[in-house]
PDB file of C-alpha atoms in Angstrom:
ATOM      1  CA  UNK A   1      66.279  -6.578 -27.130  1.00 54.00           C
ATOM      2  CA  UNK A   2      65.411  -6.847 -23.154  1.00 56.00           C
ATOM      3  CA  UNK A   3      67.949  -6.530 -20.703  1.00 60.00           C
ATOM      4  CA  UNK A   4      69.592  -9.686 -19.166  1.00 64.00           C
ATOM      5  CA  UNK A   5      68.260  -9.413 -15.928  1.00 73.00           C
ATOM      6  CA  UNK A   6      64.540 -10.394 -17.089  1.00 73.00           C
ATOM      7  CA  UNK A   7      64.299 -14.420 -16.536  1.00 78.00           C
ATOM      8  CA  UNK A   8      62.155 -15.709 -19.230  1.00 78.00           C
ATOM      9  CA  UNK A   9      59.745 -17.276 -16.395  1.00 81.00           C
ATOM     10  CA  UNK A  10      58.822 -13.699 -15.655  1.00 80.00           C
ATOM     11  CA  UNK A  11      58.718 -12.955 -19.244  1.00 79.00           C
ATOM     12  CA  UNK A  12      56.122 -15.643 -19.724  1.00 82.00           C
ATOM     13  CA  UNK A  13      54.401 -14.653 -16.640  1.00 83.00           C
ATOM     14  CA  UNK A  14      53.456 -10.899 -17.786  1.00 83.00           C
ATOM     15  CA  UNK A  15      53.341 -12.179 -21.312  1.00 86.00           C
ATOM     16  CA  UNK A  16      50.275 -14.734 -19.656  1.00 85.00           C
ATOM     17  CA  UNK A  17      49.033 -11.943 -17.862  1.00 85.00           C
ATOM     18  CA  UNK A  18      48.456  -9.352 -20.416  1.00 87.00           C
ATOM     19  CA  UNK A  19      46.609 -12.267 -22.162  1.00 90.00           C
ATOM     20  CA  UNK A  20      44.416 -12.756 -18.904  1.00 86.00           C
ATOM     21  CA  UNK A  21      43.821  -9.149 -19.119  1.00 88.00           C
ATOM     22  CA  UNK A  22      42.883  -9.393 -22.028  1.00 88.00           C
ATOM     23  CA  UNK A  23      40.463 -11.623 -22.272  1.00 87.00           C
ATOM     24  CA  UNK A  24      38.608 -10.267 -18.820  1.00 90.00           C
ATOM     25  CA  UNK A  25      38.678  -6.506 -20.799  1.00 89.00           C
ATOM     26  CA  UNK A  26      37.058  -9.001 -23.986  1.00 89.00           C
ATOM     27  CA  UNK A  27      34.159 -10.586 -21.638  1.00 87.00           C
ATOM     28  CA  UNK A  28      33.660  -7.117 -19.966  1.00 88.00           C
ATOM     29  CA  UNK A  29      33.225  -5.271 -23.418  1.00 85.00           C
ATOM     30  CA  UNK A  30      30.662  -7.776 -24.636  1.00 84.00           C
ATOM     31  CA  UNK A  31      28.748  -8.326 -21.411  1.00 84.00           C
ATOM     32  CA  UNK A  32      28.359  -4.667 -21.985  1.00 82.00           C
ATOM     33  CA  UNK A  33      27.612  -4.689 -25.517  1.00 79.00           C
ATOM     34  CA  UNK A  34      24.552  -7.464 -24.186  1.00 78.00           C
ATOM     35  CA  UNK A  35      23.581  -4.687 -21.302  1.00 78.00           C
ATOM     36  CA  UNK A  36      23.201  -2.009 -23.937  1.00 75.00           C
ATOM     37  CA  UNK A  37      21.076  -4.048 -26.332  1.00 74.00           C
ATOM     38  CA  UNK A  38      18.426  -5.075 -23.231  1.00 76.00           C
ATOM     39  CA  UNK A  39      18.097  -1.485 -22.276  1.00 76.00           C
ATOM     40  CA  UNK A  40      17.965  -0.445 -26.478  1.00 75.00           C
ATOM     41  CA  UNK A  41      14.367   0.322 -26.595  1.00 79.00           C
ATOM     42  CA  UNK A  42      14.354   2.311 -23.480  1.00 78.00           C
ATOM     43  CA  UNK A  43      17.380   4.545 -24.980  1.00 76.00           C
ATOM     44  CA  UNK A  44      15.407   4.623 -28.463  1.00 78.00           C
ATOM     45  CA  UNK A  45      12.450   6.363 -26.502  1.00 81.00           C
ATOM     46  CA  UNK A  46      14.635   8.664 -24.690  1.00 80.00           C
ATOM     47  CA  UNK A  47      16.092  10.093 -28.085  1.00 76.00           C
ATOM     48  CA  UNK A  48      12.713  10.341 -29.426  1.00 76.00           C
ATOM     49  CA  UNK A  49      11.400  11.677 -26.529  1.00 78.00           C
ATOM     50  CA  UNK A  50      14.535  14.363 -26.976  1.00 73.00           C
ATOM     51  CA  UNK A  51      13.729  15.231 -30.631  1.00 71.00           C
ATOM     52  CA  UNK A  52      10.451  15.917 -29.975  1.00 72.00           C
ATOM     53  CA  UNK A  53      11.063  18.292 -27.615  1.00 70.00           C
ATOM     54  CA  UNK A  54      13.755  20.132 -29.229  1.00 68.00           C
ATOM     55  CA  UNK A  55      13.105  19.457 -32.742  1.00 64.00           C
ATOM     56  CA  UNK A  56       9.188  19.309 -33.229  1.00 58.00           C
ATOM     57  CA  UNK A  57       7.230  21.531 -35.684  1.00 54.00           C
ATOM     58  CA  UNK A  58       5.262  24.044 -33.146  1.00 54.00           C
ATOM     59  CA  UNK A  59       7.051  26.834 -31.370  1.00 58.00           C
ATOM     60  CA  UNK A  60      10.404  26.732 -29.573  1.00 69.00           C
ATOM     61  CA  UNK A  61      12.148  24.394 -27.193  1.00 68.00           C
ATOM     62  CA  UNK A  62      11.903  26.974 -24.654  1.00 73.00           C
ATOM     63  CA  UNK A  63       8.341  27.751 -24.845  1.00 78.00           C
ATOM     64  CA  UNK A  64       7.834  23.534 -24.556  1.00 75.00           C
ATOM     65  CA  UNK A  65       9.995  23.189 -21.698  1.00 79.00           C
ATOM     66  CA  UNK A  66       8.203  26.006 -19.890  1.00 82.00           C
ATOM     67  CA  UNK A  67       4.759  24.494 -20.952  1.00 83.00           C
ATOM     68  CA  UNK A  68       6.058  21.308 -19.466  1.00 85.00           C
ATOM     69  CA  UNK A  69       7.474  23.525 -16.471  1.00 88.00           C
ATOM     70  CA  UNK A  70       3.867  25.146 -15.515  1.00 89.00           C
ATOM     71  CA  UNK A  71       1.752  21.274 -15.697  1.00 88.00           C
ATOM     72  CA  UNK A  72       4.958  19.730 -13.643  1.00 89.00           C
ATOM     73  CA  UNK A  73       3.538  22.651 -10.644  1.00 90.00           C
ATOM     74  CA  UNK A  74       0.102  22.071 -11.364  1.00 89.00           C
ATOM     75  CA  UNK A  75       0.356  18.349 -10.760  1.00 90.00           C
ATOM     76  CA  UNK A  76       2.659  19.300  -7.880  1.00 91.00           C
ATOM     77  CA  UNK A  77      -0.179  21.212  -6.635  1.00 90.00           C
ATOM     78  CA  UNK A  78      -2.629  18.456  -6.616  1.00 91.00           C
ATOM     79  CA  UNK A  79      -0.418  15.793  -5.399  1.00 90.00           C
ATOM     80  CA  UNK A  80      -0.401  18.079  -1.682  1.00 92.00           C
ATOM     81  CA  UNK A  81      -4.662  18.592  -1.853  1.00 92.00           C
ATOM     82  CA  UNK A  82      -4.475  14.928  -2.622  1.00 92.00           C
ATOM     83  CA  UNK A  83      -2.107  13.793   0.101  1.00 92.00           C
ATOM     84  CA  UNK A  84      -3.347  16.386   2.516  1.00 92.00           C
ATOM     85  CA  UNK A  85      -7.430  14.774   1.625  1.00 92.00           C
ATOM     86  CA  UNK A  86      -6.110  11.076   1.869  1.00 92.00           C
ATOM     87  CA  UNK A  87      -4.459  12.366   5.619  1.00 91.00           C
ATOM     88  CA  UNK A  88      -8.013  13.748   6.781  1.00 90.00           C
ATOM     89  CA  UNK A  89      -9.898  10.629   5.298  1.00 89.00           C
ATOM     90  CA  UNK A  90      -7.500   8.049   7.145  1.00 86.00           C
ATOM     91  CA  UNK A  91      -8.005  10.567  10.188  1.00 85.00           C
ATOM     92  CA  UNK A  92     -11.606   9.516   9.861  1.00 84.00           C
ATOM     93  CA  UNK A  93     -11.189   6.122   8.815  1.00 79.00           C
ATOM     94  CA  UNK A  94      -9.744   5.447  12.012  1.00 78.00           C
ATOM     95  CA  UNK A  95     -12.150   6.776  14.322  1.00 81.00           C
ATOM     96  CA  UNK A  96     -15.629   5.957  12.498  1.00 87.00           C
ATOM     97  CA  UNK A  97     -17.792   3.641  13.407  1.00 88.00           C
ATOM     98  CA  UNK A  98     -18.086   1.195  10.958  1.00 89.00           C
ATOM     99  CA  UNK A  99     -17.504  -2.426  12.147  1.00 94.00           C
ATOM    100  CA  UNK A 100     -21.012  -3.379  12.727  1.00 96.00           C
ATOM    101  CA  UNK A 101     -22.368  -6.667  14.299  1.00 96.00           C
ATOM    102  CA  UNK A 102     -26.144  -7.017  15.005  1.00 97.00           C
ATOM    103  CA  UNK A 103     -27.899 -10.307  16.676  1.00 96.00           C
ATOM    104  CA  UNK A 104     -31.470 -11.004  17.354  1.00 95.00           C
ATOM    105  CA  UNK A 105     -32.590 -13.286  20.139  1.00 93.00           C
ATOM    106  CA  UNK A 106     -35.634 -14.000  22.304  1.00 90.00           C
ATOM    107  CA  UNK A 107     -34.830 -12.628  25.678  1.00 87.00           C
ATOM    108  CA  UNK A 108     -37.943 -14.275  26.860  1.00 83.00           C
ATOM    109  CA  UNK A 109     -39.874 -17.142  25.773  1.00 77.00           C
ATOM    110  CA  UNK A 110     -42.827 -15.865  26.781  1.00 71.00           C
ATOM    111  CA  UNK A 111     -42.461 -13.258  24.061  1.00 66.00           C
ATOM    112  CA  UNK A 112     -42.798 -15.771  20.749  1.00 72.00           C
ATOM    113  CA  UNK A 113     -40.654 -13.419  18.894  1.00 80.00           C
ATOM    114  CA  UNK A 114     -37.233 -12.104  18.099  1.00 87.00           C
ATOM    115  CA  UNK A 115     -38.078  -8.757  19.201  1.00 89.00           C
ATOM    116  CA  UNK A 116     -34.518  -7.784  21.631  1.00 94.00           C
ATOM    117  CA  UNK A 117     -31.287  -7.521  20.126  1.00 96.00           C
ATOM    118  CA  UNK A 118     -27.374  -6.782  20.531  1.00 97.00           C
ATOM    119  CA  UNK A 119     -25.425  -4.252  18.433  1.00 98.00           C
ATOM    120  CA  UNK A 120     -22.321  -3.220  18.686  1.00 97.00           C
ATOM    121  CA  UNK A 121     -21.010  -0.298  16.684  1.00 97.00           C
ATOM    122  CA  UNK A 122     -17.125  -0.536  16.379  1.00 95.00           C
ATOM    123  CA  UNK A 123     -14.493   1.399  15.268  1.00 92.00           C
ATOM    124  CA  UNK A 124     -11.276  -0.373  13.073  1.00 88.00           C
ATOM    125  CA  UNK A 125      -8.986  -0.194  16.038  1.00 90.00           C
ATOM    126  CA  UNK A 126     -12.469  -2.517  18.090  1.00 93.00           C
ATOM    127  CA  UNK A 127     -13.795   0.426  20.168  1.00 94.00           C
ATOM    128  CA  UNK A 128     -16.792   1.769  20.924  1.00 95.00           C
ATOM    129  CA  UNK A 129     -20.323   0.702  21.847  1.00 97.00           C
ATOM    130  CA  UNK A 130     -22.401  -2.503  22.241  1.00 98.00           C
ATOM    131  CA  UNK A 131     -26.288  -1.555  22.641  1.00 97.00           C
ATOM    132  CA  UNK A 132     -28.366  -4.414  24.092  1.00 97.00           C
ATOM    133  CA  UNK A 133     -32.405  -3.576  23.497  1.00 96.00           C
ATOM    134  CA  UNK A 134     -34.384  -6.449  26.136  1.00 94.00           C
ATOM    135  CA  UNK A 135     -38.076  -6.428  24.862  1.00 90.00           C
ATOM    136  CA  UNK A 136     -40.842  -7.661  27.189  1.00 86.00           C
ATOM    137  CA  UNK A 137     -44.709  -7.812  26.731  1.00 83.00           C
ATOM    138  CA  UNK A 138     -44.539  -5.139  29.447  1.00 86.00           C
ATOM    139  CA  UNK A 139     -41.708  -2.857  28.641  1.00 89.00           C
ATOM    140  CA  UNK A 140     -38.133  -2.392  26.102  1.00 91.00           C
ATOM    141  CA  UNK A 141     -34.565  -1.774  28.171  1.00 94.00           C
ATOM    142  CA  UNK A 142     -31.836  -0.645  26.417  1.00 96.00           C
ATOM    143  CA  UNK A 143     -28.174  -0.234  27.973  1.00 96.00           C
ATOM    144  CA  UNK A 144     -24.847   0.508  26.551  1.00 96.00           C
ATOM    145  CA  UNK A 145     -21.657  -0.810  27.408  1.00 97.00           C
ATOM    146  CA  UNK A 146     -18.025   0.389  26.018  1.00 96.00           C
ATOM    147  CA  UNK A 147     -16.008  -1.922  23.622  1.00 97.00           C
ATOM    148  CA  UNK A 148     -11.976  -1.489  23.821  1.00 96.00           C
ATOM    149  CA  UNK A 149     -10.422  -3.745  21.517  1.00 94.00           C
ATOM    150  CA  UNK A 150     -13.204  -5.950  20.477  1.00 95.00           C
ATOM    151  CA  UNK A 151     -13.379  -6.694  24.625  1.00 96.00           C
ATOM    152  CA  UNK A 152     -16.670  -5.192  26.497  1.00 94.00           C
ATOM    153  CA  UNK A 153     -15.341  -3.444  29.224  1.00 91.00           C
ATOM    154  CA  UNK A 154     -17.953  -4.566  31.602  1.00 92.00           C
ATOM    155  CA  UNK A 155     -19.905  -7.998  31.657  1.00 94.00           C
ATOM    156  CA  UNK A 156     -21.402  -8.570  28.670  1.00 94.00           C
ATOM    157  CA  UNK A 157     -23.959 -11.093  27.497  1.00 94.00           C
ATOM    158  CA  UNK A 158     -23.522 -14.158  25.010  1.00 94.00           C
ATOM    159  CA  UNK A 159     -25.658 -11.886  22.690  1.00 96.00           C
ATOM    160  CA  UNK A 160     -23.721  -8.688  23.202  1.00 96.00           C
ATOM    161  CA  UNK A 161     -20.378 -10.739  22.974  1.00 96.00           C
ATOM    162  CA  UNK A 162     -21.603 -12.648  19.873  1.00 97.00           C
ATOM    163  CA  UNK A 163     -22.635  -8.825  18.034  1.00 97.00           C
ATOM    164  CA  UNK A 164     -19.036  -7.815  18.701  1.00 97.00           C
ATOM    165  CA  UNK A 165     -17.510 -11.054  17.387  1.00 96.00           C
ATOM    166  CA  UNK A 166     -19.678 -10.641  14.504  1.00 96.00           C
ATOM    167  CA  UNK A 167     -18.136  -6.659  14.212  1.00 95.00           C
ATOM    168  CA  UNK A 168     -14.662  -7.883  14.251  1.00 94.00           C
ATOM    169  CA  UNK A 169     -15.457 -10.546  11.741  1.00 93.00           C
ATOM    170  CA  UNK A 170     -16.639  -7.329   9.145  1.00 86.00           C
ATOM    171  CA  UNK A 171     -13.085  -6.124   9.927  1.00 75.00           C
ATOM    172  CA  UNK A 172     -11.490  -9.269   9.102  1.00 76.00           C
ATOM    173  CA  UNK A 173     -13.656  -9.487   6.041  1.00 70.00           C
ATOM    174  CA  UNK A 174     -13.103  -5.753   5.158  1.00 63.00           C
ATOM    175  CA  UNK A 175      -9.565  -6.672   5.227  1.00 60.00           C
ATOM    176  CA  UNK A 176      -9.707  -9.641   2.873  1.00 60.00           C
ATOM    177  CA  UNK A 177     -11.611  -7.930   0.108  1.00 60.00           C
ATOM    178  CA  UNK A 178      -8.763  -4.912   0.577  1.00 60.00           C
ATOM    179  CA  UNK A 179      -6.257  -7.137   0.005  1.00 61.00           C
ATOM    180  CA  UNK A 180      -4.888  -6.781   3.658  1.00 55.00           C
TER     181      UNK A 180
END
């Protein structure tokens, strides 16, 4: 019997209530019934994965775990040389010279061949050196100019200008094939 001071609207209110909760505790419990059977295989492994390492055939649990202890430090190991090698190479990568663009042109026409040339030698970040070689039936020049950022830092010819555009076009290209 309830006491007389309970109204039966409230009655029916927690009465509807308890049923809401309820059916949200219902939904929860399967949703999480659904959760468990996606991740099922994974928890299938894991168990197998346990009994073989405390329950297999050859030697002790301990003896495996401490197996398993001294490879985890090995591969430790070479993950730093690793890291530490991939540091010095990108070191390297960034200063070395290996945007190259090279043109050939006829400095003279009364040379008849392609003989002088531009080429400038580039690192990734567009610096470094554009070489211009001027052949003529009487003698070769060859001067040097610095690149900063694919830009000649001192006039440059349409040939030297066209060897650097040609450089930073390897980059772009370099970049491309690498995915970048």
């Amino acid at each position: 019997m309830l006491p007389s001071n309970f109204s039966p609207d409230l009655l029916a209110a927690l009465a509807l209530g308890g049923i809401l909760l309820g059916a949200i505790a219902l939904v929860l419990g399967i949703l999480a019934l659904l959760r468990l059977g996606k991740n099922l295989p994974a928890l299938v492994k894991l168990l197998q994965i346990h009994d073989d390492l405390l329950g297999g055939s050859s030697g002790r649990a301990s003896e495996r775990i401490a197996a398993i202890e001294a490879a985890l430090r090995v591969a430790e190991l070479r993950g730093e040389e690793s890291a530490s090698r991939i540091a010095r190479l990108e070191g390297l990568a960034r200063i070395d010279l290996s945007l190259v663009g090279f043109i050939r042109y006829d400095a003279y026409e009364d040379t008849g061949s392609t003989l002088s040339y531009a080429l400038a030698l580039l690192n990734r970040n567009g610096d470094g050196v554009v070489l211009n070689s001027i052949y003529s039936r009487s003698d070769t020049r060859t001067y040097g100019k610095s690149v900063r950022g694919f830009l000649c830092e001192s006039n440059a010819s349409e040939e030297e200008i066209a060897a650097i555009g040609l450089a930073k076009e390897s980059a772009m290209h370099d970049a491309v094939a690498a995915g970048g």
